[in-house]
Amino acid sequence: MSEPLLRVRQAKKVYTMGDELVWALKGVDLDIYQGEFVAIMGSSGSGKSTMMNLLGCLDIASEGSIAFAGQELSTLSKNELASVRNQRIGFVFQQFNLLPRTSALDNVTLPLLYSNVPEADWISRAKQCLESVGLGSRMDHHPGQLSGGQQQRVAIARALINDPLMILADEPTGALDTHTGLEVMALFQQLNQQGKTIVLVTHEPEIAEFASRKLTFRDGELISDERNQHIRQAADEGVA
Amino acid sequence: MKIVILLKTAITALRVNVLRSCLTMLGIIIGVAAVIIMVAMGAGAQQKVDEQIKSLGGNVFFVTGAFRQSGGARSNSVVKINEDDANLIEKQVPGVEAAAPYLSASGQVIYGNLNWSTEIDGIDNRYFVVRDWGIANGREFTPAEISRGSKVVIIGERVRSELFGASDPIGQTLRVTNFNAIVIGVLNEKGQDARGEDQDDVIFLPIKTVRNKITGVNATNPKSVSFIQVSAYDGEDMDYIEDEMSLLLRQRMRIPVGADDLFRIRNVSEMIATRAETIQVFNTLLAWVASVSLVVGGIGIMNIMLVSVTERTREIGLRMAVGAKPSDILYQFLIESIVLCGLGGFIGVMIAYGFVFIGNQYGIGAGGIIETRVVLLSLGFSGLIGVFFGYYPALKASRLAPIDALRYE
Ligand SMILES: Nc1ncnc2c1ncn2[C@@H]1O[C@H](COP(=O)(O)OP(=O)(O)O)[C@@H](O)[C@H]1O
Ligand SMILES: [Mg+2]
């Protein structure tokens, strides 16, 4: 097999709570390849988010190594990590994390502010991304004027703006109703088919059914890693 | 331009809480306005002083008689200075342009059915030289009029306007206290003197006329005058001239070495300049006090910026997650603080302009002059305050770890 997009070896993460040490990750080995759709599952407190933050360069491992596209993350400076997040990774959060009182269009262009993309291209790019998530007609709306599902789609458009290698989503359907959650999953599946690597954290087994690979964490350890034999297709379940 | 987007971001952030932004700016607004107003008042006072010195006619001394000391106690007899002293000073002290004897009195003048109470002073033509004061209409005194003590009068602009209005005063008969005098000239308008008195409210007659008709002749010193006004040529050493005059008068009055002078010489330009300096020192002090309020305003800015950083921790986390470098966050908050201060400074400048404009309209104080230099300096200074007091909060924001900021509740 070719070189993995993400290569995790004995990754550990420890937090200090007062004078107590909390091992959120206790030595994880993991390879994720370009084009995979990975669901990370596990009960609350099992270390899913911690893993995701390490993969997304939002945090650094206490021990072990993580290589992203061949690049060892522990050797990168803050600025280089920022640049990786900007260029290679798109984030989608449970609470959408859009800037309030800011139009959908401006929210989507936010990552471009920290990139080298010429400003002349910003609007057209953002429009394209919003159209690809089906929000071409809502570009001037502020988050307050959009439904939860629409807000999450704006967030996905924002994640796509720099054409990243990988999209990381932490409980992206957690704040949505089932139907809207399905819409969002359909979008992720569509993006995955277009070649984006997707890593999705969820504690809902039904949501994990849409992924091609399921990882399960418990107490900071990766306890199962299985290929999904029966991938559910969100688009087939009555969602446009 | 990224700076435009950063500015837009800053303004958006400040507009989210308009009231708070305004209150935060208040310190800077008041500080800048106060500094500019104080400096403007200082500049106005300075200009006024310059004008007064100029209206005095350049480098001028007043020479008056002093009290005669007798055994340490002051007696009431004032040594009179006289016309001969003036002549001698003019002739013998190098650098003196003219020394003009001046005999002052006051009283009623009447023309037709109008009467006016004014200064009535005895002079000769040297006075016009000393004061650098020209005749607007008519002529100066002739030597004959001066030596004879003719009843001819040169009137100030104020007296002319009060008594003659639109008609031509030259050749008219003016009743001066108890005698009639012919008006031969009208002086140029001079305006107010250093004490704010109208210098044009005056009439001039030959010294001899005033002495004979109004003040009376002093038995012991028949040529005595109220004072002598001495002007020096431009660029002369005023201290040297003062010393020379003093020496000359001491010799003339036969004052023994070590004894007190029986006269006083005052350098008027210097007196006004000294007074102006006092005003300047006072204004500078006030300007400093005002700049302290600027610093207090800056601390207010820092306080609010710290609150803002805390409130927007999640936003900072998000920006970092989508690729903002620490320096991007630093600039964002720094620019926000600079915009806050700069805007405050701008409003402060506007308020200062308003105040000074209104003050000048109603003639409050000496009037204010706002110099562009001061405005630019204040704006620059408030910008600097923005940088100085905004830096710490911005640095704090930029040092947040992305994940901690993102997770902040
Ligand atoms: N910033 C932190 N400080 C201290 N402990 C933390 C921190 N973040 C996570 N933890 C702990 O690490 C463990 C894993 O957390 P997390 O990765 O958020 O779990 P999950 O996302 O699976 O619910 C939990 O026990 C949690 O309490
Ligand atoms: Mg979690």
XYZ file of C-alpha atoms and ligand atoms in Angstrom:
677
model
C 0.000 0.000 0.000
C 1.014 3.585 -0.539
C 2.117 6.059 2.120
C -0.765 6.847 4.532
C -2.113 10.392 4.795
C -1.987 10.093 8.565
C 0.485 7.867 10.344
C 0.038 7.710 14.119
C 2.516 5.801 16.282
C 2.199 5.372 20.024
C 0.429 8.725 20.328
C -0.213 9.668 23.926
C -1.867 12.704 25.400
C -1.808 13.589 29.039
C -3.683 16.371 30.781
C -2.947 17.655 34.237
C -5.928 18.258 36.462
C -4.489 19.887 39.533
C -1.738 17.459 40.487
C -3.508 14.511 38.869
C -2.451 13.231 35.452
C -5.242 12.247 33.070
C -4.126 10.059 30.174
C -6.660 10.897 27.480
C -4.749 8.784 24.936
C -2.619 5.881 26.035
C -0.583 4.986 22.958
C -2.543 4.844 19.707
C -1.262 3.305 16.457
C -3.259 4.223 13.396
C -2.905 4.752 9.648
C -5.467 6.668 7.656
C -5.226 6.684 3.867
C -6.200 9.288 1.335
C -9.856 8.922 0.359
C -11.033 7.070 3.438
C -14.171 7.985 5.368
C -13.343 7.176 8.969
C -15.765 7.308 11.874
C -14.284 7.505 15.342
C -16.629 6.110 17.932
C -16.619 5.519 21.613
C -18.388 6.576 24.737
C -18.052 10.008 26.239
C -14.580 10.612 27.652
C -12.984 7.820 25.650
C -10.560 10.172 23.911
C -12.252 10.701 20.528
C -12.004 14.475 20.542
C -8.466 14.372 21.841
C -7.489 12.123 18.941
C -9.225 14.398 16.485
C -7.492 17.493 17.856
C -4.127 15.835 17.456
C -4.943 14.788 13.888
C -6.112 18.327 13.143
C -2.975 20.046 14.468
C -5.068 21.871 17.040
C -3.060 20.266 19.809
C 0.205 18.366 20.035
C 0.769 14.856 21.348
C 2.516 14.476 24.684
C 4.396 11.460 23.393
C 4.655 9.430 20.208
C 4.565 10.584 16.635
C 1.956 11.764 14.177
C 2.860 12.333 10.547
C 0.490 14.154 8.236
C 1.195 13.740 4.507
C 4.676 12.567 5.453
C 5.318 15.551 7.682
C 6.107 14.874 11.363
C 3.843 17.286 13.266
C 5.916 17.507 16.441
C 8.699 19.180 14.482
C 6.498 22.009 13.198
C 6.348 25.487 14.675
C 3.084 27.193 15.681
C 3.057 29.102 12.418
C 3.676 25.975 10.371
C 0.885 24.171 12.200
C -1.402 27.129 11.487
C -0.482 26.880 7.844
C -1.262 23.126 7.770
C -4.671 23.795 9.352
C -5.287 26.534 6.845
C -4.215 24.699 3.687
C -4.661 20.996 4.289
C -7.441 20.573 6.826
C -11.045 21.659 7.074
C -12.825 21.616 10.436
C -16.495 21.088 11.159
C -17.658 21.444 14.744
C -20.692 20.309 16.653
C -21.690 23.895 17.467
C -20.928 25.140 13.916
C -18.670 27.903 15.287
C -19.695 30.553 12.791
C -18.953 34.226 13.416
C -22.174 35.860 14.572
C -23.533 38.937 12.754
C -21.399 37.981 9.789
C -22.839 36.878 6.451
C -22.516 33.285 5.258
C -20.245 34.547 2.503
C -17.902 36.316 4.931
C -17.889 33.301 7.222
C -16.816 31.108 4.350
C -14.037 33.481 3.272
C -12.581 33.589 6.796
C -9.841 30.977 6.157
C -8.763 32.897 3.045
C -7.811 35.828 5.281
C -4.994 33.633 6.543
C -3.998 32.209 3.155
C -2.185 33.541 0.113
C -5.202 33.372 -2.155
C -5.484 36.673 -4.037
C -8.406 38.699 -2.799
C -9.895 38.995 -6.238
C -10.713 35.276 -6.083
C -12.247 35.235 -2.630
C -15.841 35.948 -3.497
C -16.029 33.595 -6.454
C -14.445 30.808 -4.455
C -16.760 31.314 -1.517
C -19.784 31.414 -3.794
C -18.696 28.195 -5.420
C -18.309 26.497 -2.037
C -21.676 27.743 -0.818
C -23.303 26.527 -4.022
C -21.697 23.126 -3.626
C -23.379 22.744 -0.225
C -26.673 23.969 -1.630
C -26.689 27.434 -0.084
C -26.179 29.530 -3.200
C -29.284 31.531 -2.371
C -28.450 32.226 1.261
C -25.068 33.902 0.925
C -26.024 37.195 2.562
C -27.781 35.568 5.501
C -26.281 35.803 8.952
C -26.030 32.654 11.092
C -28.986 33.886 13.145
C -31.113 33.845 9.998
C -30.225 30.243 9.119
C -31.457 26.901 10.466
C -29.062 24.571 12.269
C -28.615 22.395 9.186
C -27.959 25.431 7.019
C -25.443 26.754 9.521
C -23.624 23.438 9.512
C -23.534 23.533 5.723
C -22.019 27.027 5.854
C -19.407 25.567 8.199
C -18.753 22.765 5.707
C -18.403 25.300 2.908
C -15.879 27.129 5.072
C -13.984 23.874 5.605
C -13.834 23.391 1.839
C -12.678 26.858 0.847
C -8.969 26.036 0.711
C -9.568 22.691 -0.969
C -8.138 20.643 1.937
C -6.880 17.053 1.814
C -8.916 16.116 4.842
C -12.051 17.180 6.656
C -12.272 16.659 10.391
C -15.728 16.742 11.921
C -16.326 16.459 15.646
C -19.925 15.352 16.285
C -21.174 17.355 13.273
C -24.700 16.015 13.651
C -24.752 16.301 17.424
C -26.756 19.538 17.419
C -29.052 18.563 14.537
C -32.285 16.594 14.258
C -32.189 13.219 12.493
C -33.384 14.482 9.157
C -30.993 17.403 9.014
C -28.217 15.129 10.278
C -28.869 12.868 7.295
C -28.546 15.834 4.947
C -25.194 16.686 6.434
C -24.046 13.059 6.204
C -25.105 12.976 2.561
C -22.897 15.968 1.983
C -19.933 14.277 3.662
C -20.444 11.162 1.579
C -20.574 13.261 -1.556
C -17.343 15.011 -0.614
C -15.739 11.669 0.155
C -16.691 10.434 -3.291
C -14.972 13.513 -4.713
C -11.798 12.319 -3.016
C -11.731 14.103 0.305
C -10.509 12.134 3.280
C -13.041 12.484 6.062
C -12.567 11.768 9.728
C -15.736 12.053 11.732
C -16.202 11.740 15.469
C -19.521 10.475 16.711
C -20.952 8.534 19.577
C -24.016 7.513 17.547
C -23.570 4.081 15.888
C -26.146 4.959 13.179
C -24.046 7.883 12.036
C -20.933 5.708 11.906
C -22.782 3.456 9.419
C -22.192 6.073 6.728
C -18.413 5.762 7.026
C -16.223 3.237 5.249
C -14.169 2.488 8.335
C -15.062 2.458 12.011
C -12.602 3.051 14.838
C -13.685 2.526 18.403
C -11.963 4.110 21.387
C -12.276 3.191 25.023
C -10.384 4.809 27.881
C -7.833 6.352 25.587
C -7.144 3.212 23.604
C -8.101 2.154 20.111
C -9.951 -1.097 20.778
C -11.345 -1.885 17.350
C -10.634 -0.913 13.761
C -13.015 -2.413 11.231
C -14.030 -1.919 7.658
C -17.734 -1.126 7.263
C -19.239 -3.882 5.103
C -22.605 -2.253 4.688
C -22.139 1.455 4.106
C -25.411 3.297 4.421
C -26.022 5.815 1.677
C -27.530 8.957 3.142
C -28.577 10.147 -0.282
C -30.732 6.997 -0.716
C -32.640 7.618 2.469
C -34.962 10.218 1.140
C -32.557 13.107 1.336
C -31.812 15.283 -1.636
C -5.597 44.732 0.968
C -5.577 42.696 4.130
C -5.420 45.843 6.213
C -8.844 46.824 4.864
C -10.270 43.490 5.984
C -8.577 43.825 9.351
C -10.083 47.300 9.701
C -13.475 45.967 8.675
C -13.151 43.168 11.226
C -12.207 45.687 13.908
C -15.123 47.977 13.102
C -17.537 45.036 13.034
C -16.271 43.967 16.446
C -16.605 47.497 17.829
C -20.095 47.861 16.409
C -21.279 44.744 18.183
C -21.273 46.754 21.379
C -21.602 50.367 20.306
C -22.331 51.762 23.746
C -19.370 50.018 25.297
C -17.066 51.155 22.496
C -18.234 54.741 22.942
C -17.785 54.686 26.697
C -14.346 53.183 26.239
C -13.426 55.910 23.801
C -14.656 58.603 26.166
C -11.381 58.734 28.072
C -9.420 59.250 24.877
C -11.980 61.722 23.527
C -11.815 63.865 26.648
C -8.049 63.571 26.913
C -7.374 64.572 23.322
C -9.937 67.374 23.386
C -8.510 68.720 26.643
C -4.914 68.610 25.436
C -5.750 70.384 22.188
C -7.904 73.002 23.887
C -5.198 73.739 26.458
C -2.498 74.037 23.840
C -4.815 76.155 21.681
C -5.480 78.523 24.573
C -1.741 78.754 25.185
C -1.102 79.534 21.537
C -3.896 82.109 21.579
C -2.480 83.817 24.657
C 0.970 83.821 23.085
C -0.320 85.407 19.918
C -2.143 88.049 21.899
C 1.028 88.854 23.790
C 2.987 89.121 20.573
C 0.372 91.510 19.246
C 0.512 93.587 22.422
C 4.267 93.845 22.285
C 3.978 94.858 18.671
C 1.275 97.459 19.383
C 3.533 98.898 22.045
C 5.962 99.734 19.282
C 8.766 97.278 19.730
C 11.388 97.705 22.434
C 10.025 100.159 24.891
C 11.016 101.384 28.373
C 8.909 103.281 30.856
C 10.879 105.697 33.010
C 9.085 107.102 36.055
C 10.107 108.890 39.205
C 10.253 106.925 42.443
C 9.563 107.631 46.111
C 12.363 109.410 47.878
C 13.733 107.208 50.671
C 14.276 109.037 53.920
C 15.895 107.026 56.682
C 14.467 103.729 55.529
C 10.854 104.923 55.638
C 9.061 105.956 52.530
C 8.146 109.586 52.381
C 5.300 110.770 50.236
C 7.377 112.992 48.028
C 7.752 111.490 44.605
C 10.739 112.542 42.609
C 9.451 113.881 39.346
C 11.048 113.023 36.102
C 11.022 115.842 33.567
C 11.320 116.841 29.935
C 15.033 117.553 30.271
C 15.597 113.975 31.417
C 13.913 112.810 28.246
C 16.044 115.062 26.064
C 19.198 113.901 27.781
C 18.344 110.200 27.430
C 17.599 110.657 23.775
C 20.814 112.554 23.179
C 23.239 110.581 25.319
C 22.177 106.953 25.523
C 23.361 105.021 22.475
C 20.761 102.824 20.805
C 17.830 104.998 21.883
C 15.520 105.858 19.024
C 13.383 108.389 20.880
C 12.508 109.382 24.431
C 9.034 110.815 24.737
C 7.911 112.783 27.812
C 4.302 112.175 28.726
C 2.071 114.158 31.037
C -1.148 112.365 31.773
C -4.482 113.729 32.915
C -8.103 112.970 32.262
C -11.387 114.789 32.014
C -14.435 115.617 29.956
C -14.363 116.601 26.323
C -17.394 118.127 24.670
C -18.316 118.523 21.043
C -21.659 120.056 20.232
C -24.109 118.435 22.614
C -22.031 115.272 23.076
C -19.618 114.815 25.937
C -17.144 112.049 26.612
C -14.820 111.305 29.483
C -11.359 110.335 28.334
C -7.603 110.406 28.830
C -6.156 113.850 28.183
C -2.416 113.614 27.741
C 0.386 116.027 26.983
C 3.040 114.803 24.569
C 5.210 115.922 21.715
C 5.736 114.267 18.336
C 8.389 111.926 19.721
C 5.600 109.971 21.348
C 4.306 108.908 17.940
C 7.802 107.651 17.090
C 8.107 105.676 20.306
C 4.682 104.145 19.919
C 5.090 103.671 16.201
C 1.690 105.327 15.894
C 0.660 107.103 12.732
C -1.810 109.893 12.031
C -4.792 108.636 10.055
C -6.107 112.032 9.159
C -4.697 115.546 9.667
C -1.207 116.245 11.044
C 1.165 116.078 13.997
C 2.036 119.089 16.190
C 4.278 121.840 14.800
C 7.341 122.883 16.849
C 5.687 126.232 17.417
C 2.523 124.644 18.816
C 4.661 122.620 21.194
C 6.832 125.464 22.409
C 3.928 127.856 22.794
C 1.512 125.368 24.288
C -1.136 125.938 21.645
C -4.678 124.753 22.102
C -4.520 122.093 19.384
C -5.573 118.488 19.841
C -4.938 115.162 18.165
C -7.684 112.686 18.975
C -7.809 108.912 19.230
C -10.095 106.860 17.036
C -12.511 106.049 19.851
C -12.996 109.697 20.751
C -13.477 110.528 17.094
C -16.177 107.907 16.665
C -17.917 108.835 19.931
C -18.047 112.556 19.285
C -17.830 113.085 15.571
C -19.408 110.006 14.067
C -19.415 110.401 10.339
C -18.427 114.069 10.207
C -14.870 115.288 9.650
C -13.312 116.391 12.951
C -10.333 118.262 11.468
C -10.592 121.992 12.155
C -13.496 121.526 14.567
C -13.425 123.081 18.002
C -13.412 120.568 20.838
C -14.046 121.680 24.398
C -11.370 120.065 26.557
C -12.332 120.354 30.250
C -12.440 124.126 30.539
C -10.949 125.395 27.278
C -11.480 125.066 23.556
C -8.961 123.321 21.301
C -8.824 122.879 17.549
C -8.694 119.300 16.287
C -5.669 118.956 13.981
C -5.363 115.202 13.663
C -6.889 111.768 14.186
C -4.723 108.794 15.082
C -4.754 105.345 13.563
C -6.712 102.753 15.475
C -4.486 100.936 17.977
C -6.804 98.527 19.781
C -6.474 97.234 23.324
C -3.343 97.344 25.406
C -1.918 94.555 27.560
C -4.417 95.295 30.339
C -7.313 95.241 27.913
C -7.815 99.024 27.954
C -8.822 100.817 24.807
C -5.757 102.723 23.641
C -7.820 104.749 21.211
C -9.837 106.368 23.994
C -7.440 109.295 24.326
C -6.711 112.832 23.166
C -3.265 114.393 22.897
C -2.250 118.016 23.332
C 1.196 119.613 23.637
C 2.675 119.006 27.108
C 2.733 122.695 27.864
C -0.979 123.034 27.093
C -1.943 120.193 29.448
C 0.375 121.497 32.157
C -0.878 125.066 31.991
C -4.539 124.325 31.524
C -5.148 121.116 33.459
C -2.481 119.674 35.787
C -0.867 122.933 36.869
C 2.856 123.653 37.124
C 4.910 121.901 39.785
C 6.764 124.600 41.674
C 9.951 122.627 42.387
C 10.086 120.846 39.053
C 8.294 122.980 36.453
C 9.051 120.708 33.510
C 7.948 117.531 35.275
C 6.036 114.830 33.411
C 4.263 111.604 34.446
C 6.720 109.377 32.721
C 9.071 109.096 29.822
C 8.576 106.411 27.250
C 11.811 105.382 25.566
C 12.141 103.257 22.455
C 15.310 101.492 21.380
C 16.279 100.643 17.846
C 15.572 97.066 16.807
C 18.253 94.601 17.744
C 19.788 96.830 20.434
C 20.833 95.283 23.732
C 17.978 96.319 25.991
C 19.860 95.533 29.207
C 22.745 97.723 28.129
C 20.439 100.623 27.325
C 18.691 100.190 30.652
C 22.029 100.322 32.484
C 23.131 103.398 30.547
C 19.893 105.224 31.254
C 20.147 104.337 34.903
C 23.734 105.594 35.078
C 22.803 108.811 33.327
C 19.826 109.504 35.582
C 21.811 108.719 38.754
C 24.484 111.192 37.725
C 21.898 113.778 36.859
C 20.050 113.357 40.129
C 23.370 113.167 41.995
C 22.515 109.924 43.714
C 25.474 108.707 45.802
C 26.950 105.285 45.089
C 25.066 102.624 47.020
C 21.928 104.707 47.485
C 18.625 103.678 45.934
C 17.522 104.970 42.579
C 15.034 107.815 42.580
C 13.483 106.552 39.403
C 12.225 103.350 37.924
C 12.975 101.943 34.533
C 10.719 99.193 33.293
C 11.255 97.189 30.156
C 7.651 96.779 29.057
C 8.087 94.158 26.345
C 9.926 92.075 28.874
C 7.188 92.539 31.437
C 4.560 91.359 29.009
C 6.767 88.526 27.885
C 7.256 87.433 31.496
C 3.542 87.506 32.070
C 3.079 85.498 28.902
C 5.596 82.987 30.156
C 3.540 82.532 33.303
C 0.474 81.910 31.192
C 2.453 79.481 29.064
C 3.754 77.565 32.064
C 0.224 77.337 33.397
C -1.157 76.129 30.084
C 1.614 73.622 29.642
C 0.858 72.304 33.100
C -2.822 71.942 32.213
C -1.909 70.210 28.978
C 0.139 67.722 30.976
C -2.735 67.143 33.355
C -4.909 66.559 30.308
C -2.454 64.050 28.906
C -2.656 62.159 32.172
C -6.337 61.745 31.389
C -5.230 60.339 28.040
C -3.213 57.726 29.848
C -6.188 56.963 32.086
C -8.225 56.615 28.899
C -5.590 54.190 27.656
C -5.975 52.067 30.749
C -9.717 52.013 30.082
C -8.959 50.760 26.587
C -6.728 48.026 27.966
C -9.414 46.973 30.394
C -12.071 46.680 27.716
C -9.705 44.939 25.323
C -8.971 42.345 27.992
C -12.690 41.804 28.480
C -13.141 41.603 24.741
C -10.391 39.009 24.370
C -11.970 36.873 27.079
C -15.437 37.200 25.587
C -14.190 36.267 22.167
C -11.936 33.391 23.168
C -13.982 30.952 21.073
C -13.785 33.255 18.085
C -10.017 33.360 18.537
C -10.002 29.546 18.717
C -12.017 29.318 15.543
C -9.745 31.729 13.714
C -6.743 29.705 14.811
C -8.438 26.473 13.733
C -8.949 27.847 10.225
C -5.330 28.943 10.006
C -4.754 32.211 11.875
C -1.179 32.473 13.095
C -0.501 33.995 16.523
C 0.667 37.141 14.749
C -2.643 37.374 12.836
C -4.536 37.357 16.124
C -2.114 39.877 17.607
C -2.649 42.291 14.719
C -6.392 41.836 14.793
C -6.687 42.967 18.393
C -3.991 45.579 18.084
C -5.783 47.161 15.146
C -9.036 47.041 17.056
C -7.433 48.947 19.893
C -5.805 51.435 17.520
C -9.103 52.007 15.737
C -10.779 52.578 19.086
C -8.133 55.110 20.134
C -7.783 56.689 16.722
C -11.533 57.186 16.460
C -11.606 58.557 19.998
C -8.764 60.891 19.097
C -10.568 62.034 15.972
C -13.757 62.770 17.879
C -11.659 64.543 20.514
C -10.122 66.747 17.821
C -13.567 67.590 16.464
C -14.791 68.495 19.946
C -11.718 70.648 20.518
C -12.374 72.469 17.243
C -15.973 72.993 18.299
C -15.011 74.324 21.714
C -12.350 76.658 20.396
C -14.664 77.879 17.647
C -17.450 78.649 20.106
C -14.952 80.151 22.565
C -13.601 82.455 19.883
C -17.123 83.416 18.773
C -17.955 84.553 22.287
C -14.511 85.971 22.958
C -13.760 83.683 25.904
C -10.192 84.080 27.176
C -7.481 85.224 24.843
C -8.938 83.102 22.051
C -7.600 79.738 20.930
C -5.448 78.778 17.997
C -5.401 75.111 16.948
C -2.207 74.267 15.158
C -2.231 71.370 12.690
C 0.975 70.172 14.279
C -0.780 69.764 17.632
C -3.722 67.945 16.052
C -1.455 65.506 14.239
C 0.574 65.016 17.380
C -2.526 64.259 19.454
C -3.846 61.837 16.856
C -0.452 60.158 16.679
C -0.298 60.023 20.437
C -3.745 58.459 20.766
C -2.741 55.902 18.140
C 0.328 55.154 20.219
C -1.839 54.737 23.284
C -3.849 52.238 21.267
C -0.698 50.307 20.479
C 0.708 50.571 23.985
C -2.425 49.632 25.904
C -3.754 47.274 23.256
C -0.561 45.277 23.018
C -0.886 43.279 26.195
C -4.482 42.124 25.569
C -3.598 41.340 21.942
C -0.535 39.395 23.021
C -2.645 37.481 25.499
C -5.064 36.598 22.729
C -2.309 35.506 20.367
C -0.757 33.227 22.972
C -3.900 31.169 23.483
C -3.542 27.534 22.479
C -5.958 26.841 19.610
C -7.702 23.949 21.321
C -8.060 25.713 24.661
C -9.513 28.763 22.970
C -11.895 26.662 20.906
C -13.116 24.742 23.945
C -13.466 27.828 26.143
C -16.893 28.035 27.743
N -8.300 20.103 28.434
C -8.432 19.019 29.201
N -7.973 19.027 30.449
C -8.095 17.939 31.240
N -8.675 16.813 30.872
C -9.166 16.730 29.624
C -9.060 17.805 28.715
N -9.633 17.455 27.550
C -10.055 16.184 27.732
N -9.766 15.765 28.959
C -10.042 14.442 29.489
O -9.539 13.515 28.588
C -10.423 12.449 28.419
C -10.824 12.323 26.964
O -11.579 13.454 26.581
P -12.193 13.637 25.119
O -11.141 13.371 24.130
O -12.808 14.984 25.059
O -13.325 12.521 25.084
P -14.536 12.332 24.063
O -14.412 13.331 22.991
O -14.373 10.953 23.606
O -15.756 12.480 24.866
C -11.602 12.714 29.321
O -11.413 11.990 30.530
C -11.530 14.181 29.573
O -12.025 14.492 30.847
Mg -15.825 14.839 22.381
